[in-house]
Amino acid sequence: NPAILAGAVFTMGDAYTKENKPEEAIAIYEKAQSVLSDNEDFLNRLANLYNMKMLNDKAAKIYEKLASLRPDNIMYIQMLSNTLNSAGKKDEAAAIWKKLAADKHKDANILSQAANFFSNANDMEQAIGLMEKVVGLDANNMGYTQSLATMYTRAEKADKAEALLKKILETAKDSWLKDWANNELLNIYQKQNKLDELAKTYEADIK
């Protein structure tokens, strides 16, 4: 009975984990996985234990399997990418996101996740290219527009950042977002020694 077996495994695995005996917990879940190979909960807990023991290659194989079992769950792609990065396999992690972005080129959510990966990896050219596609797919999502403006600023593309921030000021409904855009504009103008120009703009707005 798979349900009874799973309950027993979880009870023993959790007990070993609480007793700080990860090796014993790993052994239990490995045995269980040999019987119920596609049990998502077993795989998740086993991958977490592998990561705890810095067994990155083994954890990566588990997340790769989970991603194939649940291609709709972007979290498994993120975990696989993080594990590969921890194992020093940054090129493999990047290749996953490049392929995913190519396959899901009309999915704004997945493209934004890929853009964030490349931004964190300081590959701003890739990040900006992907986030521009995201904004093109969903121009009404201010979160995406805000992320793109931030990437422009990080990449020192001041003109593009300024134009997007002004667009946010014109279209955003939330006051906190407008405050953020104003602060970002202030930083850009300060770096360019153009504070007097910005002050004149604000004075005109006040009038």
PDB file of N, CA and C in Angstrom, residues 62-125:
ATOM      1  N   ILE A  62      18.008  15.070  -8.927  1.00  0.00           N
ATOM      2  CA  ILE A  62      16.645  14.984  -8.397  1.00  0.00           C
ATOM      3  C   ILE A  62      15.787  16.125  -8.939  1.00  0.00           C
ATOM      4  N   TYR A  63      16.321  17.345  -8.911  1.00  0.00           N
ATOM      5  CA  TYR A  63      15.539  18.489  -9.392  1.00  0.00           C
ATOM      6  C   TYR A  63      15.294  18.399 -10.901  1.00  0.00           C
ATOM      7  N   GLU A  64      16.254  17.810 -11.610  1.00  0.00           N
ATOM      8  CA  GLU A  64      16.054  17.614 -13.047  1.00  0.00           C
ATOM      9  C   GLU A  64      14.880  16.655 -13.282  1.00  0.00           C
ATOM     10  N   LYS A  65      14.810  15.613 -12.463  1.00  0.00           N
ATOM     11  CA  LYS A  65      13.695  14.668 -12.579  1.00  0.00           C
ATOM     12  C   LYS A  65      12.373  15.332 -12.202  1.00  0.00           C
ATOM     13  N   LEU A  66      12.381  16.118 -11.121  1.00  0.00           N
ATOM     14  CA  LEU A  66      11.166  16.816 -10.704  1.00  0.00           C
ATOM     15  C   LEU A  66      10.691  17.781 -11.789  1.00  0.00           C
ATOM     16  N   ALA A  67      11.646  18.460 -12.423  1.00  0.00           N
ATOM     17  CA  ALA A  67      11.287  19.401 -13.486  1.00  0.00           C
ATOM     18  C   ALA A  67      10.666  18.678 -14.673  1.00  0.00           C
ATOM     19  N   SER A  68      11.131  17.452 -14.936  1.00  0.00           N
ATOM     20  CA  SER A  68      10.544  16.686 -16.035  1.00  0.00           C
ATOM     21  C   SER A  68       9.170  16.141 -15.661  1.00  0.00           C
ATOM     22  N   LEU A  69       8.999  15.808 -14.369  1.00  0.00           N
ATOM     23  CA  LEU A  69       7.694  15.316 -13.904  1.00  0.00           C
ATOM     24  C   LEU A  69       6.663  16.429 -13.843  1.00  0.00           C
ATOM     25  N   ARG A  70       7.121  17.635 -13.451  1.00  0.00           N
ATOM     26  CA  ARG A  70       6.219  18.783 -13.285  1.00  0.00           C
ATOM     27  C   ARG A  70       6.749  19.985 -14.074  1.00  0.00           C
ATOM     28  N   PRO A  71       6.702  19.918 -15.404  1.00  0.00           N
ATOM     29  CA  PRO A  71       7.250  21.019 -16.211  1.00  0.00           C
ATOM     30  C   PRO A  71       6.537  22.349 -15.985  1.00  0.00           C
ATOM     31  N   ASP A  72       5.330  22.283 -15.376  1.00  0.00           N
ATOM     32  CA  ASP A  72       4.570  23.501 -15.109  1.00  0.00           C
ATOM     33  C   ASP A  72       5.041  24.217 -13.849  1.00  0.00           C
ATOM     34  N   ASN A  73       5.886  23.553 -13.056  1.00  0.00           N
ATOM     35  CA  ASN A  73       6.324  24.111 -11.774  1.00  0.00           C
ATOM     36  C   ASN A  73       7.700  24.770 -11.937  1.00  0.00           C
ATOM     37  N   ILE A  74       7.699  26.094 -12.065  1.00  0.00           N
ATOM     38  CA  ILE A  74       8.941  26.831 -12.315  1.00  0.00           C
ATOM     39  C   ILE A  74       9.889  26.741 -11.131  1.00  0.00           C
ATOM     40  N   MET A  75       9.361  26.438  -9.934  1.00  0.00           N
ATOM     41  CA  MET A  75      10.210  26.350  -8.742  1.00  0.00           C
ATOM     42  C   MET A  75      11.286  25.289  -8.906  1.00  0.00           C
ATOM     43  N   TYR A  76      10.950  24.180  -9.570  1.00  0.00           N
ATOM     44  CA  TYR A  76      11.929  23.108  -9.735  1.00  0.00           C
ATOM     45  C   TYR A  76      13.060  23.536 -10.668  1.00  0.00           C
ATOM     46  N   ILE A  77      12.729  24.340 -11.672  1.00  0.00           N
ATOM     47  CA  ILE A  77      13.770  24.891 -12.539  1.00  0.00           C
ATOM     48  C   ILE A  77      14.689  25.802 -11.735  1.00  0.00           C
ATOM     49  N   GLN A  78      14.097  26.623 -10.879  1.00  0.00           N
ATOM     50  CA  GLN A  78      14.887  27.525 -10.044  1.00  0.00           C
ATOM     51  C   GLN A  78      15.803  26.741  -9.106  1.00  0.00           C
ATOM     52  N   MET A  79      15.268  25.682  -8.487  1.00  0.00           N
ATOM     53  CA  MET A  79      16.078  24.878  -7.576  1.00  0.00           C
ATOM     54  C   MET A  79      17.198  24.169  -8.326  1.00  0.00           C
ATOM     55  N   LEU A  80      16.896  23.657  -9.521  1.00  0.00           N
ATOM     56  CA  LEU A  80      17.930  23.021 -10.335  1.00  0.00           C
ATOM     57  C   LEU A  80      19.022  24.018 -10.689  1.00  0.00           C
ATOM     58  N   SER A  81      18.604  25.213 -11.091  1.00  0.00           N
ATOM     59  CA  SER A  81      19.558  26.264 -11.447  1.00  0.00           C
ATOM     60  C   SER A  81      20.427  26.647 -10.250  1.00  0.00           C
ATOM     61  N   ASN A  82      19.806  26.835  -9.079  1.00  0.00           N
ATOM     62  CA  ASN A  82      20.557  27.199  -7.872  1.00  0.00           C
ATOM     63  C   ASN A  82      21.556  26.113  -7.487  1.00  0.00           C
ATOM     64  N   THR A  83      21.132  24.847  -7.620  1.00  0.00           N
ATOM     65  CA  THR A  83      22.004  23.730  -7.251  1.00  0.00           C
ATOM     66  C   THR A  83      23.187  23.637  -8.197  1.00  0.00           C
ATOM     67  N   LEU A  84      22.942  23.825  -9.487  1.00  0.00           N
ATOM     68  CA  LEU A  84      24.042  23.806 -10.459  1.00  0.00           C
ATOM     69  C   LEU A  84      25.017  24.952 -10.193  1.00  0.00           C
ATOM     70  N   ASN A  85      24.471  26.115  -9.841  1.00  0.00           N
ATOM     71  CA  ASN A  85      25.346  27.250  -9.503  1.00  0.00           C
ATOM     72  C   ASN A  85      26.212  26.920  -8.294  1.00  0.00           C
ATOM     73  N   SER A  86      25.604  26.290  -7.281  1.00  0.00           N
ATOM     74  CA  SER A  86      26.351  25.915  -6.078  1.00  0.00           C
ATOM     75  C   SER A  86      27.439  24.899  -6.387  1.00  0.00           C
ATOM     76  N   ALA A  87      27.200  24.090  -7.423  1.00  0.00           N
ATOM     77  CA  ALA A  87      28.186  23.087  -7.830  1.00  0.00           C
ATOM     78  C   ALA A  87      29.237  23.681  -8.768  1.00  0.00           C
ATOM     79  N   GLY A  88      29.147  24.976  -9.026  1.00  0.00           N
ATOM     80  CA  GLY A  88      30.112  25.633  -9.903  1.00  0.00           C
ATOM     81  C   GLY A  88      29.825  25.434 -11.376  1.00  0.00           C
ATOM     82  N   LYS A  89      28.618  24.967 -11.704  1.00  0.00           N
ATOM     83  CA  LYS A  89      28.264  24.696 -13.100  1.00  0.00           C
ATOM     84  C   LYS A  89      27.360  25.813 -13.626  1.00  0.00           C
ATOM     85  N   LYS A  90      27.920  27.012 -13.675  1.00  0.00           N
ATOM     86  CA  LYS A  90      27.136  28.193 -14.036  1.00  0.00           C
ATOM     87  C   LYS A  90      26.676  28.151 -15.492  1.00  0.00           C
ATOM     88  N   ASP A  91      27.528  27.590 -16.374  1.00  0.00           N
ATOM     89  CA  ASP A  91      27.144  27.518 -17.786  1.00  0.00           C
ATOM     90  C   ASP A  91      25.946  26.593 -17.987  1.00  0.00           C
ATOM     91  N   GLU A  92      25.916  25.491 -17.239  1.00  0.00           N
ATOM     92  CA  GLU A  92      24.786  24.565 -17.342  1.00  0.00           C
ATOM     93  C   GLU A  92      23.502  25.214 -16.825  1.00  0.00           C
ATOM     94  N   ALA A  93      23.641  25.979 -15.742  1.00  0.00           N
ATOM     95  CA  ALA A  93      22.471  26.680 -15.196  1.00  0.00           C
ATOM     96  C   ALA A  93      21.939  27.687 -16.212  1.00  0.00           C
ATOM     97  N   ALA A  94      22.847  28.427 -16.846  1.00  0.00           N
ATOM     98  CA  ALA A  94      22.432  29.421 -17.844  1.00  0.00           C
ATOM     99  C   ALA A  94      21.775  28.748 -19.038  1.00  0.00           C
ATOM    100  N   ALA A  95      22.297  27.581 -19.443  1.00  0.00           N
ATOM    101  CA  ALA A  95      21.753  26.871 -20.600  1.00  0.00           C
ATOM    102  C   ALA A  95      20.305  26.455 -20.363  1.00  0.00           C
ATOM    103  N   ILE A  96      19.990  26.097 -19.113  1.00  0.00           N
ATOM    104  CA  ILE A  96      18.608  25.715 -18.775  1.00  0.00           C
ATOM    105  C   ILE A  96      17.658  26.874 -19.035  1.00  0.00           C
ATOM    106  N   TRP A  97      18.042  28.068 -18.564  1.00  0.00           N
ATOM    107  CA  TRP A  97      17.161  29.228 -18.723  1.00  0.00           C
ATOM    108  C   TRP A  97      17.079  29.674 -20.177  1.00  0.00           C
ATOM    109  N   LYS A  98      18.177  29.553 -20.916  1.00  0.00           N
ATOM    110  CA  LYS A  98      18.151  29.927 -22.336  1.00  0.00           C
ATOM    111  C   LYS A  98      17.187  29.029 -23.108  1.00  0.00           C
ATOM    112  N   LYS A  99      17.255  27.727 -22.836  1.00  0.00           N
ATOM    113  CA  LYS A  99      16.357  26.790 -23.517  1.00  0.00           C
ATOM    114  C   LYS A  99      14.908  27.038 -23.121  1.00  0.00           C
ATOM    115  N   LEU A 100      14.694  27.265 -21.832  1.00  0.00           N
ATOM    116  CA  LEU A 100      13.340  27.499 -21.345  1.00  0.00           C
ATOM    117  C   LEU A 100      12.764  28.770 -21.960  1.00  0.00           C
ATOM    118  N   ALA A 101      13.589  29.807 -22.052  1.00  0.00           N
ATOM    119  CA  ALA A 101      13.132  31.066 -22.632  1.00  0.00           C
ATOM    120  C   ALA A 101      12.796  30.894 -24.108  1.00  0.00           C
ATOM    121  N   ALA A 102      13.578  30.061 -24.797  1.00  0.00           N
ATOM    122  CA  ALA A 102      13.304  29.808 -26.220  1.00  0.00           C
ATOM    123  C   ALA A 102      12.017  29.010 -26.398  1.00  0.00           C
ATOM    124  N   ASP A 103      11.819  28.012 -25.522  1.00  0.00           N
ATOM    125  CA  ASP A 103      10.626  27.162 -25.621  1.00  0.00           C
ATOM    126  C   ASP A 103       9.356  27.896 -25.200  1.00  0.00           C
ATOM    127  N   LYS A 104       9.489  28.779 -24.205  1.00  0.00           N
ATOM    128  CA  LYS A 104       8.326  29.476 -23.644  1.00  0.00           C
ATOM    129  C   LYS A 104       8.391  30.974 -23.970  1.00  0.00           C
ATOM    130  N   HIS A 105       8.686  31.276 -25.217  1.00  0.00           N
ATOM    131  CA  HIS A 105       8.963  32.663 -25.600  1.00  0.00           C
ATOM    132  C   HIS A 105       7.745  33.584 -25.521  1.00  0.00           C
ATOM    133  N   LYS A 106       6.560  32.991 -25.278  1.00  0.00           N
ATOM    134  CA  LYS A 106       5.357  33.830 -25.137  1.00  0.00           C
ATOM    135  C   LYS A 106       4.805  33.801 -23.722  1.00  0.00           C
ATOM    136  N   ASP A 107       5.561  33.233 -22.805  1.00  0.00           N
ATOM    137  CA  ASP A 107       5.137  33.163 -21.401  1.00  0.00           C
ATOM    138  C   ASP A 107       5.880  34.231 -20.608  1.00  0.00           C
ATOM    139  N   ALA A 108       5.192  35.316 -20.287  1.00  0.00           N
ATOM    140  CA  ALA A 108       5.834  36.455 -19.626  1.00  0.00           C
ATOM    141  C   ALA A 108       6.426  36.072 -18.273  1.00  0.00           C
ATOM    142  N   ASN A 109       5.733  35.225 -17.514  1.00  0.00           N
ATOM    143  CA  ASN A 109       6.213  34.843 -16.189  1.00  0.00           C
ATOM    144  C   ASN A 109       7.547  34.094 -16.274  1.00  0.00           C
ATOM    145  N   ILE A 110       7.622  33.116 -17.174  1.00  0.00           N
ATOM    146  CA  ILE A 110       8.859  32.331 -17.305  1.00  0.00           C
ATOM    147  C   ILE A 110       9.989  33.200 -17.838  1.00  0.00           C
ATOM    148  N   LEU A 111       9.696  34.044 -18.815  1.00  0.00           N
ATOM    149  CA  LEU A 111      10.730  34.929 -19.347  1.00  0.00           C
ATOM    150  C   LEU A 111      11.257  35.879 -18.276  1.00  0.00           C
ATOM    151  N   SER A 112      10.363  36.344 -17.391  1.00  0.00           N
ATOM    152  CA  SER A 112      10.804  37.253 -16.322  1.00  0.00           C
ATOM    153  C   SER A 112      11.710  36.520 -15.329  1.00  0.00           C
ATOM    154  N   GLN A 113      11.394  35.246 -15.057  1.00  0.00           N
ATOM    155  CA  GLN A 113      12.241  34.449 -14.175  1.00  0.00           C
ATOM    156  C   GLN A 113      13.618  34.243 -14.804  1.00  0.00           C
ATOM    157  N   ALA A 114      13.634  33.994 -16.104  1.00  0.00           N
ATOM    158  CA  ALA A 114      14.907  33.843 -16.808  1.00  0.00           C
ATOM    159  C   ALA A 114      15.703  35.143 -16.773  1.00  0.00           C
ATOM    160  N   ALA A 115      15.011  36.260 -16.971  1.00  0.00           N
ATOM    161  CA  ALA A 115      15.674  37.566 -16.923  1.00  0.00           C
ATOM    162  C   ALA A 115      16.292  37.813 -15.551  1.00  0.00           C
ATOM    163  N   ASN A 116      15.571  37.456 -14.502  1.00  0.00           N
ATOM    164  CA  ASN A 116      16.092  37.622 -13.142  1.00  0.00           C
ATOM    165  C   ASN A 116      17.333  36.767 -12.917  1.00  0.00           C
ATOM    166  N   PHE A 117      17.329  35.549 -13.483  1.00  0.00           N
ATOM    167  CA  PHE A 117      18.508  34.688 -13.352  1.00  0.00           C
ATOM    168  C   PHE A 117      19.730  35.370 -13.958  1.00  0.00           C
ATOM    169  N   PHE A 118      19.586  35.861 -15.185  1.00  0.00           N
ATOM    170  CA  PHE A 118      20.729  36.481 -15.858  1.00  0.00           C
ATOM    171  C   PHE A 118      21.134  37.794 -15.187  1.00  0.00           C
ATOM    172  N   SER A 119      20.160  38.503 -14.615  1.00  0.00           N
ATOM    173  CA  SER A 119      20.481  39.720 -13.866  1.00  0.00           C
ATOM    174  C   SER A 119      21.327  39.392 -12.639  1.00  0.00           C
ATOM    175  N   ASN A 120      20.927  38.337 -11.923  1.00  0.00           N
ATOM    176  CA  ASN A 120      21.697  37.912 -10.748  1.00  0.00           C
ATOM    177  C   ASN A 120      23.081  37.416 -11.128  1.00  0.00           C
ATOM    178  N   ALA A 121      23.207  36.903 -12.370  1.00  0.00           N
ATOM    179  CA  ALA A 121      24.505  36.422 -12.851  1.00  0.00           C
ATOM    180  C   ALA A 121      25.316  37.549 -13.488  1.00  0.00           C
ATOM    181  N   ASN A 122      24.796  38.793 -13.406  1.00  0.00           N
ATOM    182  CA  ASN A 122      25.453  39.976 -13.969  1.00  0.00           C
ATOM    183  C   ASN A 122      25.598  39.921 -15.485  1.00  0.00           C
ATOM    184  N   ASP A 123      24.746  39.149 -16.148  1.00  0.00           N
ATOM    185  CA  ASP A 123      24.690  39.147 -17.607  1.00  0.00           C
ATOM    186  C   ASP A 123      23.537  40.066 -18.003  1.00  0.00           C
ATOM    187  N   MET A 124      23.820  41.358 -17.961  1.00  0.00           N
ATOM    188  CA  MET A 124      22.759  42.336 -18.122  1.00  0.00           C
ATOM    189  C   MET A 124      22.212  42.391 -19.548  1.00  0.00           C
ATOM    190  N   GLU A 125      23.046  42.064 -20.526  1.00  0.00           N
ATOM    191  CA  GLU A 125      22.569  42.077 -21.907  1.00  0.00           C
ATOM    192  C   GLU A 125      21.451  41.043 -22.102  1.00  0.00           C
TER     193      GLU A 125
END
